[in-house]
GROMACS .gro file of C-alpha atoms in nm:
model
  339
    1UNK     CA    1   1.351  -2.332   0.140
    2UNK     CA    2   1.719  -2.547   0.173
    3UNK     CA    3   1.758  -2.786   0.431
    4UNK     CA    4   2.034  -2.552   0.605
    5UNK     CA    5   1.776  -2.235   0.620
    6UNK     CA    6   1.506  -2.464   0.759
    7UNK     CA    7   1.782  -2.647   1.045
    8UNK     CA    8   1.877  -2.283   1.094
    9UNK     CA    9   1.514  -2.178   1.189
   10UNK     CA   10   1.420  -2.479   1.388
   11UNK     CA   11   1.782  -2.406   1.604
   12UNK     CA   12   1.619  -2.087   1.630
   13UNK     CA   13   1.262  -2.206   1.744
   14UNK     CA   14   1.433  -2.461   2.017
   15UNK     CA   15   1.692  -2.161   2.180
   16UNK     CA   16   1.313  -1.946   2.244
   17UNK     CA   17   1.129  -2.221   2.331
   18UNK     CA   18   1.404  -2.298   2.623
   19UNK     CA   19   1.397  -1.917   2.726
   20UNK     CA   20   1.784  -1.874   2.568
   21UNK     CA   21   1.724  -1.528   2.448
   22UNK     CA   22   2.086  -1.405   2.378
   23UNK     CA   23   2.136  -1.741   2.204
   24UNK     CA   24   1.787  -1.727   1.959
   25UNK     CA   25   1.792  -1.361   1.869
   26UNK     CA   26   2.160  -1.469   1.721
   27UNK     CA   27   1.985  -1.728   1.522
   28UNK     CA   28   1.723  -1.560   1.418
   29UNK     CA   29   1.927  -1.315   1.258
   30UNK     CA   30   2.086  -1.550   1.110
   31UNK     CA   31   1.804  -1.692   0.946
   32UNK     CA   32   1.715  -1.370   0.831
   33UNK     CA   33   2.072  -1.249   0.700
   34UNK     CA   34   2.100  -1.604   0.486
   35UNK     CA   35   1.708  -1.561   0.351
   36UNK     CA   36   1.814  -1.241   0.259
   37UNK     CA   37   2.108  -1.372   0.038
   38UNK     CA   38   1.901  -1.636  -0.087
   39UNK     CA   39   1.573  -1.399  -0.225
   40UNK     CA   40   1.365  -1.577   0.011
   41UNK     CA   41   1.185  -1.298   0.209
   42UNK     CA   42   0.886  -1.528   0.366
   43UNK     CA   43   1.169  -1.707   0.634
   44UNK     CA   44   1.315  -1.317   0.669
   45UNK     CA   45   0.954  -1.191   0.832
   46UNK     CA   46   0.903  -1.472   1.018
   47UNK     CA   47   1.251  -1.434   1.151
   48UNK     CA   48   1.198  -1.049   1.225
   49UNK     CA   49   0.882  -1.189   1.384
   50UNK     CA   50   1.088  -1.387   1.627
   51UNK     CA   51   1.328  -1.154   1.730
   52UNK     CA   52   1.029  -0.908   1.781
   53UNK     CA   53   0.912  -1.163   2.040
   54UNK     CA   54   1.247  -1.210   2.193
   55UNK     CA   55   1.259  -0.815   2.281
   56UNK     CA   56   0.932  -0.838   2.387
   57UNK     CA   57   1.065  -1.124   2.623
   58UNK     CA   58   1.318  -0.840   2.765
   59UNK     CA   59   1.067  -0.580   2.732
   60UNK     CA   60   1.243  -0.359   2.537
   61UNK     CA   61   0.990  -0.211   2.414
   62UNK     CA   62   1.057  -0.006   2.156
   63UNK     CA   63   1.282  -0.200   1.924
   64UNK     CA   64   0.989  -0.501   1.968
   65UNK     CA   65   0.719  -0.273   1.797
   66UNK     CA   66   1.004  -0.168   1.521
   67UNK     CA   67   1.099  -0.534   1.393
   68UNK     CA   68   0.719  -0.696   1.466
   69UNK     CA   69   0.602  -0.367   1.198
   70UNK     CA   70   0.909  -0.443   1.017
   71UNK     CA   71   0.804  -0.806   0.981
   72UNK     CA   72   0.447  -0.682   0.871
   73UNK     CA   73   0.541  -0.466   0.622
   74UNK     CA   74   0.802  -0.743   0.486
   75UNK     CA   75   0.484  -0.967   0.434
   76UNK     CA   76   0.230  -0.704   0.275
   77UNK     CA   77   0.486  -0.600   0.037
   78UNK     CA   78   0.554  -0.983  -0.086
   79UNK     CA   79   0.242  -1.071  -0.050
   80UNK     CA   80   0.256  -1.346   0.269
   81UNK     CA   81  -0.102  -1.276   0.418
   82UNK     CA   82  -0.043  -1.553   0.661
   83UNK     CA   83   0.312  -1.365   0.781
   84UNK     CA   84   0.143  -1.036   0.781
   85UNK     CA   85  -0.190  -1.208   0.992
   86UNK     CA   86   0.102  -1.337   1.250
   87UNK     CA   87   0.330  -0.980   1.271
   88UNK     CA   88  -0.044  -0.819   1.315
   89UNK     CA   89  -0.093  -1.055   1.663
   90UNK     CA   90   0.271  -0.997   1.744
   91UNK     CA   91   0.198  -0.630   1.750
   92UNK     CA   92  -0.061  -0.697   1.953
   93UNK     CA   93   0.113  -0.882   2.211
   94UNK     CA   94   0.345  -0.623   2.266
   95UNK     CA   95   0.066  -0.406   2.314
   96UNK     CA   96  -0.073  -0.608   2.598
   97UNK     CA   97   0.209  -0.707   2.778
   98UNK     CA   98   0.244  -0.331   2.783
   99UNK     CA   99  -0.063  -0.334   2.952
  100UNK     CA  100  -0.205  -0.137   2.670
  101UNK     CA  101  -0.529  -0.282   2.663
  102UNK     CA  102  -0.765  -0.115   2.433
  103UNK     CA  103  -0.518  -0.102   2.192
  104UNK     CA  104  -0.402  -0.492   2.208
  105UNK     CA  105  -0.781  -0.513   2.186
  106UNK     CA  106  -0.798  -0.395   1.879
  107UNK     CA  107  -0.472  -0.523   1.723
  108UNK     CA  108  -0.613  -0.898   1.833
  109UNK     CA  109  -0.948  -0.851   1.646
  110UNK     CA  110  -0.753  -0.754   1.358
  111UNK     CA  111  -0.545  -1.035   1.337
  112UNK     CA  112  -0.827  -1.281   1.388
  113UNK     CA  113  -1.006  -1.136   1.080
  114UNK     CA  114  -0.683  -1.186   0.860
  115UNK     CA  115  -0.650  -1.543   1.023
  116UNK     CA  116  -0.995  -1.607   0.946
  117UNK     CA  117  -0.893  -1.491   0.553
  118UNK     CA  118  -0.631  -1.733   0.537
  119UNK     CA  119  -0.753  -1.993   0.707
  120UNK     CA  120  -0.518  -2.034   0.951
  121UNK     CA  121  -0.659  -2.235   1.257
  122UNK     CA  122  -0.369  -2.190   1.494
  123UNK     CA  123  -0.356  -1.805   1.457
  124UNK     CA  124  -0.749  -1.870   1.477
  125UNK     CA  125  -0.699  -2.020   1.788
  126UNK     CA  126  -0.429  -1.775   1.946
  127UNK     CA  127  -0.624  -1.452   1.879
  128UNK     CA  128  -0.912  -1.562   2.002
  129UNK     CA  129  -0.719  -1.721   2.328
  130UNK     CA  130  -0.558  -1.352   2.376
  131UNK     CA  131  -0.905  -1.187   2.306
  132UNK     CA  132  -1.038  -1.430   2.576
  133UNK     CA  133  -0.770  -1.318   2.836
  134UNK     CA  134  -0.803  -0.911   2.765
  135UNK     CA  135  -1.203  -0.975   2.838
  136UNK     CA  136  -1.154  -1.140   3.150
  137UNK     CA  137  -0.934  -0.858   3.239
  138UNK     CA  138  -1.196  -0.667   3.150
  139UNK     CA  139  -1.449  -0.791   3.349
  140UNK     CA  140  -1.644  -0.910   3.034
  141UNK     CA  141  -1.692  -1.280   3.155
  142UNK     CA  142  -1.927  -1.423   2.918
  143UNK     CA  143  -1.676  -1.269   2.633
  144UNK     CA  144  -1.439  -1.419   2.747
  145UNK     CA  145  -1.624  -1.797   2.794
  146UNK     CA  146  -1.721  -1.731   2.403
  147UNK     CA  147  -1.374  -1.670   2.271
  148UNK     CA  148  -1.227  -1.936   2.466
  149UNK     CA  149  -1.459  -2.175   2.333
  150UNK     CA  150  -1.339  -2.040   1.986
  151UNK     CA  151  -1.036  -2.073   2.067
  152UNK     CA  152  -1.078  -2.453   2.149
  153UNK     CA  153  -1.241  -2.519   1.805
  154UNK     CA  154  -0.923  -2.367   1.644
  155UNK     CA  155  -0.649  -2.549   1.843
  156UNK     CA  156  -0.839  -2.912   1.802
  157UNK     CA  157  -0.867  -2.863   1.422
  158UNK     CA  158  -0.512  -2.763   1.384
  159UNK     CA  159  -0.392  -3.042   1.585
  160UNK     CA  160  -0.254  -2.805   1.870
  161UNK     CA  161  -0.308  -3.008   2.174
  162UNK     CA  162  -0.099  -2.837   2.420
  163UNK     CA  163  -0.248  -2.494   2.347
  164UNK     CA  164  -0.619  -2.640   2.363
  165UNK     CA  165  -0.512  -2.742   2.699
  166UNK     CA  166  -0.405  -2.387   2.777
  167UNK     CA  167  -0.778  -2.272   2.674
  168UNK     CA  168  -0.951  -2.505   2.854
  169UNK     CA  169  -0.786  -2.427   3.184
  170UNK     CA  170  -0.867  -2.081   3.098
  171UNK     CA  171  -1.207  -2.153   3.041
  172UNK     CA  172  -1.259  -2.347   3.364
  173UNK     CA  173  -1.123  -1.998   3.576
  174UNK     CA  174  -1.386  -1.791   3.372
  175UNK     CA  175  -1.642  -2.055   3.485
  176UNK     CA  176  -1.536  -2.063   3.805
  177UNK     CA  177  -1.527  -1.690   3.810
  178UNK     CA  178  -1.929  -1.717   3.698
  179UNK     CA  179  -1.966  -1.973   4.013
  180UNK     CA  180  -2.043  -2.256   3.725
  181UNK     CA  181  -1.863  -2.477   3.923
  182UNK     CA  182  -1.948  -2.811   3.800
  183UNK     CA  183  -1.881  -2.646   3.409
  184UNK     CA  184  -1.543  -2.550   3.606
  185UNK     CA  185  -1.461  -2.877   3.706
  186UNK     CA  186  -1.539  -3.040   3.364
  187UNK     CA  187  -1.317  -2.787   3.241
  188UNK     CA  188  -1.011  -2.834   3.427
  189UNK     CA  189  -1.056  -3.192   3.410
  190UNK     CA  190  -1.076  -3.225   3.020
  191UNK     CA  191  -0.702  -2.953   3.036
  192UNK     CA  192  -0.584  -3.196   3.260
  193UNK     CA  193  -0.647  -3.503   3.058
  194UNK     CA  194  -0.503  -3.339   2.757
  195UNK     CA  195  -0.179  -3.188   2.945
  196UNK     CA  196  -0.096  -3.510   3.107
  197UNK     CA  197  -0.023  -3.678   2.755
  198UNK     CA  198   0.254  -3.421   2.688
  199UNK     CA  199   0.535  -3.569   3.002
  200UNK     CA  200   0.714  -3.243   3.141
  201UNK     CA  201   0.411  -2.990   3.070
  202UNK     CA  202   0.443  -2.677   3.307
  203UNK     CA  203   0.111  -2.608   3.338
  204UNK     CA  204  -0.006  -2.916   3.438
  205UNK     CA  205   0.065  -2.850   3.837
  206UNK     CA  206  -0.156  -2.476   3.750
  207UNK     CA  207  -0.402  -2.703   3.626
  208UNK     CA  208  -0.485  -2.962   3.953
  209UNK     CA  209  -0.427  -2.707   4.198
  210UNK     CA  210  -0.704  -2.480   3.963
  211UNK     CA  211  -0.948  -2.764   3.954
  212UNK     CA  212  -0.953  -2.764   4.378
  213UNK     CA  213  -1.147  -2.487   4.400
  214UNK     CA  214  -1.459  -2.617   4.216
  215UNK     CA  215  -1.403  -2.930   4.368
  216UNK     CA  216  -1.388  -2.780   4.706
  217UNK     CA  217  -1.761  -2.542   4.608
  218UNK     CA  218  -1.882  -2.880   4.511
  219UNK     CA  219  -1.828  -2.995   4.877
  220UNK     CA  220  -1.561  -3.268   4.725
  221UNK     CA  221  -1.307  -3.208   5.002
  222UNK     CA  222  -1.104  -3.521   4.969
  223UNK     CA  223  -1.089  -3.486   4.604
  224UNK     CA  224  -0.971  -3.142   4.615
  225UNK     CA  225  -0.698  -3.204   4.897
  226UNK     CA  226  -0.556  -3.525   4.654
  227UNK     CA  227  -0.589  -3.257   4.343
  228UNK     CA  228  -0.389  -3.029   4.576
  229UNK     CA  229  -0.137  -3.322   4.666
  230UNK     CA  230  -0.095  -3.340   4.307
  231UNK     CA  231  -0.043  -2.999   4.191
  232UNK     CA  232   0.231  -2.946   4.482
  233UNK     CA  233   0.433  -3.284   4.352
  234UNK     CA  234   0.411  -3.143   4.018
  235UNK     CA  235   0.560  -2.782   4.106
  236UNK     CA  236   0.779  -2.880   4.345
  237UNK     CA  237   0.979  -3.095   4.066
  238UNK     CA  238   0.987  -2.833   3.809
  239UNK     CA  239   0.999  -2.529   4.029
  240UNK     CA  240   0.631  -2.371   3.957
  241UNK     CA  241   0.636  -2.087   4.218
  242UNK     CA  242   0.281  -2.012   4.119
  243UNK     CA  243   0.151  -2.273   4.128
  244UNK     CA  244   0.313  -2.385   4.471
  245UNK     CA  245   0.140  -2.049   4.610
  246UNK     CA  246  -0.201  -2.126   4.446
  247UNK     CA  247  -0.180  -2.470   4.628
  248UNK     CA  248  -0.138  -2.299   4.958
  249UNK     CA  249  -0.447  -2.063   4.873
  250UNK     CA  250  -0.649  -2.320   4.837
  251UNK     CA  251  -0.524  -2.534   5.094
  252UNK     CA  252  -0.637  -2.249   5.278
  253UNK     CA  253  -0.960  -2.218   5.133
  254UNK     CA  254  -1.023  -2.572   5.208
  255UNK     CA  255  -0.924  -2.542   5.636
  256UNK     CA  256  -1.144  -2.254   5.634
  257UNK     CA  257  -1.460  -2.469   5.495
  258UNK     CA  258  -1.381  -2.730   5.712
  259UNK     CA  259  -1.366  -2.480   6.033
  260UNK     CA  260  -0.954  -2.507   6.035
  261UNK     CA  261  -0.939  -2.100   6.098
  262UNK     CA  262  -0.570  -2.109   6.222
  263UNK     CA  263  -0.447  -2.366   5.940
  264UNK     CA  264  -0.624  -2.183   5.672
  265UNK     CA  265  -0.449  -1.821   5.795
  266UNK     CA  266  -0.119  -2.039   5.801
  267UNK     CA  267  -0.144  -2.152   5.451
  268UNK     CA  268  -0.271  -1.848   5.353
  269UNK     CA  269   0.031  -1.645   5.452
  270UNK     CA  270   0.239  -1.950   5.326
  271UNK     CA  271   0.085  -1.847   4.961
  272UNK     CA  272   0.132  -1.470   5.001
  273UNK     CA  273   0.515  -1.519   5.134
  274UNK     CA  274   0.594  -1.748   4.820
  275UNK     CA  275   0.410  -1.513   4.531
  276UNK     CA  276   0.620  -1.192   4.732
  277UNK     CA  277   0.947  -1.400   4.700
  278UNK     CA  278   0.899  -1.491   4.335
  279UNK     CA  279   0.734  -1.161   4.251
  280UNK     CA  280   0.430  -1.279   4.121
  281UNK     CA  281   0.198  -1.016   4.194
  282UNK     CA  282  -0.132  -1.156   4.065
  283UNK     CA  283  -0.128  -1.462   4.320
  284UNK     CA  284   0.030  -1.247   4.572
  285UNK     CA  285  -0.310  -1.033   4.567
  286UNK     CA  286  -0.522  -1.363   4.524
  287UNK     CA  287  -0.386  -1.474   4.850
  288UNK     CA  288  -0.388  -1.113   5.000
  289UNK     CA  289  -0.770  -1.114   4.918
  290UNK     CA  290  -0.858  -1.458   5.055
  291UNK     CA  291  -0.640  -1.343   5.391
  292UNK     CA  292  -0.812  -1.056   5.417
  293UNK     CA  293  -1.135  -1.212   5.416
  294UNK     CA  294  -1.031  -1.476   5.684
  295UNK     CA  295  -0.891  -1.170   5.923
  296UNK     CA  296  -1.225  -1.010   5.867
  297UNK     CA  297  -1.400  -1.305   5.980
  298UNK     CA  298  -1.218  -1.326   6.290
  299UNK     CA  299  -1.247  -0.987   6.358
  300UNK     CA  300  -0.908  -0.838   6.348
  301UNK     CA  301  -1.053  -0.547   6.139
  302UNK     CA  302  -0.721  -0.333   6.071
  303UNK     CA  303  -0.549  -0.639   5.911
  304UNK     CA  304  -0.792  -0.691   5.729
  305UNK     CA  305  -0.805  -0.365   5.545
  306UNK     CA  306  -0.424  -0.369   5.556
  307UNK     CA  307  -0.455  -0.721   5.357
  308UNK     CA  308  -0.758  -0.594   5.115
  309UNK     CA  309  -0.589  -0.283   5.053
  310UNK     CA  310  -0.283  -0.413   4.942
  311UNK     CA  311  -0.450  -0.690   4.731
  312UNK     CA  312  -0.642  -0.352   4.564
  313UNK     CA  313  -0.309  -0.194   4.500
  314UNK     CA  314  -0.202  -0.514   4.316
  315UNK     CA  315  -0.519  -0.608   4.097
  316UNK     CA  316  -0.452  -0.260   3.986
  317UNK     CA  317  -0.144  -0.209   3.922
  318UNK     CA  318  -0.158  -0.544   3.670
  319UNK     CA  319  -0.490  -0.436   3.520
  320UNK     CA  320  -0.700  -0.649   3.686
  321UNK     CA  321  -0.965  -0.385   3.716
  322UNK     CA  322  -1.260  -0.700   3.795
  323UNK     CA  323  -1.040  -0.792   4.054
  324UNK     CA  324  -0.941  -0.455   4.187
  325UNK     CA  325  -1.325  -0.399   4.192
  326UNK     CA  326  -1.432  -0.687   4.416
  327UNK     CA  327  -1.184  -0.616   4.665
  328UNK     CA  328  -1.322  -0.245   4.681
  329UNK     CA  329  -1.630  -0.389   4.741
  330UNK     CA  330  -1.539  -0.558   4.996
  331UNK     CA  331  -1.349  -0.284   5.193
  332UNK     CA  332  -1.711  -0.066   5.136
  333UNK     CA  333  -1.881  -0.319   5.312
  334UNK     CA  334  -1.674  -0.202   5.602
  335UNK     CA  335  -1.696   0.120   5.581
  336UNK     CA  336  -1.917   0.293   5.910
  337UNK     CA  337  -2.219   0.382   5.843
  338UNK     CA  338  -2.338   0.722   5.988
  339UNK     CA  339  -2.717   0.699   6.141
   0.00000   0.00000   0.00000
């Protein structure tokens, strides 16, 4: 590969990275047209690849599924198995964030066993991260703990430190999700330590306001209100709307433990007002859930069921069938019984 093809791919890397689609769908195809000139056809797949991710980042749909199979069959027919093991997960991202499950499912497992041919740990380590996450959508929990501690393995022995920090926050919310809450804690902790090495990291807010909740089971109150304080500094100074709203769930959570009714229902609606505003519907129904609960608990049945039943409508709609199951459960238990 020349020094201009390999500046023109890492222009193209950068302009994704920073979320300038226009700008790195231009360069990748420019990366592609000059491999093309040049005979080199492994930079040409991995530049269909990118510009299969960058309509996947506009969800258009269609022409995502054409250049990621484009991109495979560019790497069979040369002979890249490690470009054909990456257009195979590519495919399969598409798939999910199609919410096509069963069929990402699939497409996942297949590119870990090519990854797993080639030896490529961070493909290792990405399959078995998105294999993790379509589990816990699932409702399979204790799939999901054993991928994501696959996943680890694969990002520490490729040297992908951000990305094991992604896996371990996702492995404390499984554990929390099992009530392991002192696994939960050690969890979040150990993604925070790593995160906090890497200055500007986006997730890091996610991360403290994520490791409240087991701090808050573990009856650590103070520690889980400065964990709070934290996450909220973070957010607020690079805009995390998510995580600002997860903050005021568990903000909430926390008044309600310590007797606080009206504060928690305060920042409880503060959470579901910001997740409705930035149209994040999986911590709007988080916070709809935990709201519904509270106005339960006070007795204002019919806002309760208002609040569950919306929450129900949102788990579902985003595939969160687990989810969407609990909070049917809970609407049951309120269901008259005739004697």
């Amino acid at each position: 590969m020349t020094d201009d093809m390999a500046a023109l791919q890492a222009q193209a890397s950068r302009l994704e990275r920073e979320g300038d689609w226009p700008a790195a769908d231009t360069a990748y195809a420019a990366v592609f047209h000059a491999s093309v000139r040049g005979g080199d056809v492994a930079p040409a797949a991995d530049a269909v690849r990118g510009q299969a991710r960058i309509r996947q980042q506009e969800e258009r749909w269609e022409e995502a599924e054409e250049l990621a199979e484009l991109s495979l069959e560019l790497a069979e027919r040369n002979g890249l198995r490690q470009a054909a093991a990456r257009a195979v997960n590519t495919c399969a991202a598409i798939r999910y964030f199609q919410r096509q499950y069963g069929a990402a499912r699939t497409l996942f497992e297949a590119a870990l066993e090519r990854a797993l041919d080639v030896g490529d740990d961070a493909l290792i380590g990405w399959a078995c991260l998105n294999l993790g996450v379509v589990a816990n959508i699932r409702g399979d929990l204790r799939e999901a703990r054993t991928r994501y501690l696959e996943g680890i393995g694969s990002f520490v022995r490729s040297g992908d430190k951000q990305n094991a920090a992604l896996v371990y926050n996702n492995l404390g919310m499984v554990c929390a999700d099992l009530n392991e809450w002192l696994e939960a804690q050690v969890c979040f902790e150990r993604a925070i330590e790593i995160a906090g090495r890497m200055s500007g990291n986006p997730l890091l807010a996610r991360m403290y306001a994520n490791r409240a909740e087991p701090l808050l089971r573990l009856r650590k109150v103070r520690e889980a209100r400065e964990s709070l304080d934290r996450a909220e500094q973070l957010a607020l100074r690079v805009g995390a709307h998510g995580a600002l709203s997860d903050v005021a769930r568990f903000r909430g959570m926390v008044s309600r433990a310590e007797g606080a009714l009206g504060d928690a229902e305060a920042h409880l609606s503060r959470a579901v007002e910001i997740a409705r505003d930035a149209e994040l519907e999986l911590e709007e129904a988080e916070a709809l859930r935990e709201m519904g609960d509270l106005q339960r608990l006070r007795g204002r049945g019919d806002e309760a069921r208002a609040s569950l039943e919306r929450a129900r409508e949102l788990f579902t709609r985003i595939g969160a069938d687990r989810d969407a199951g609990r909070v049917a459960e809970m609407l049951w238990e309120d269901e008259p019984v005739a004697a």
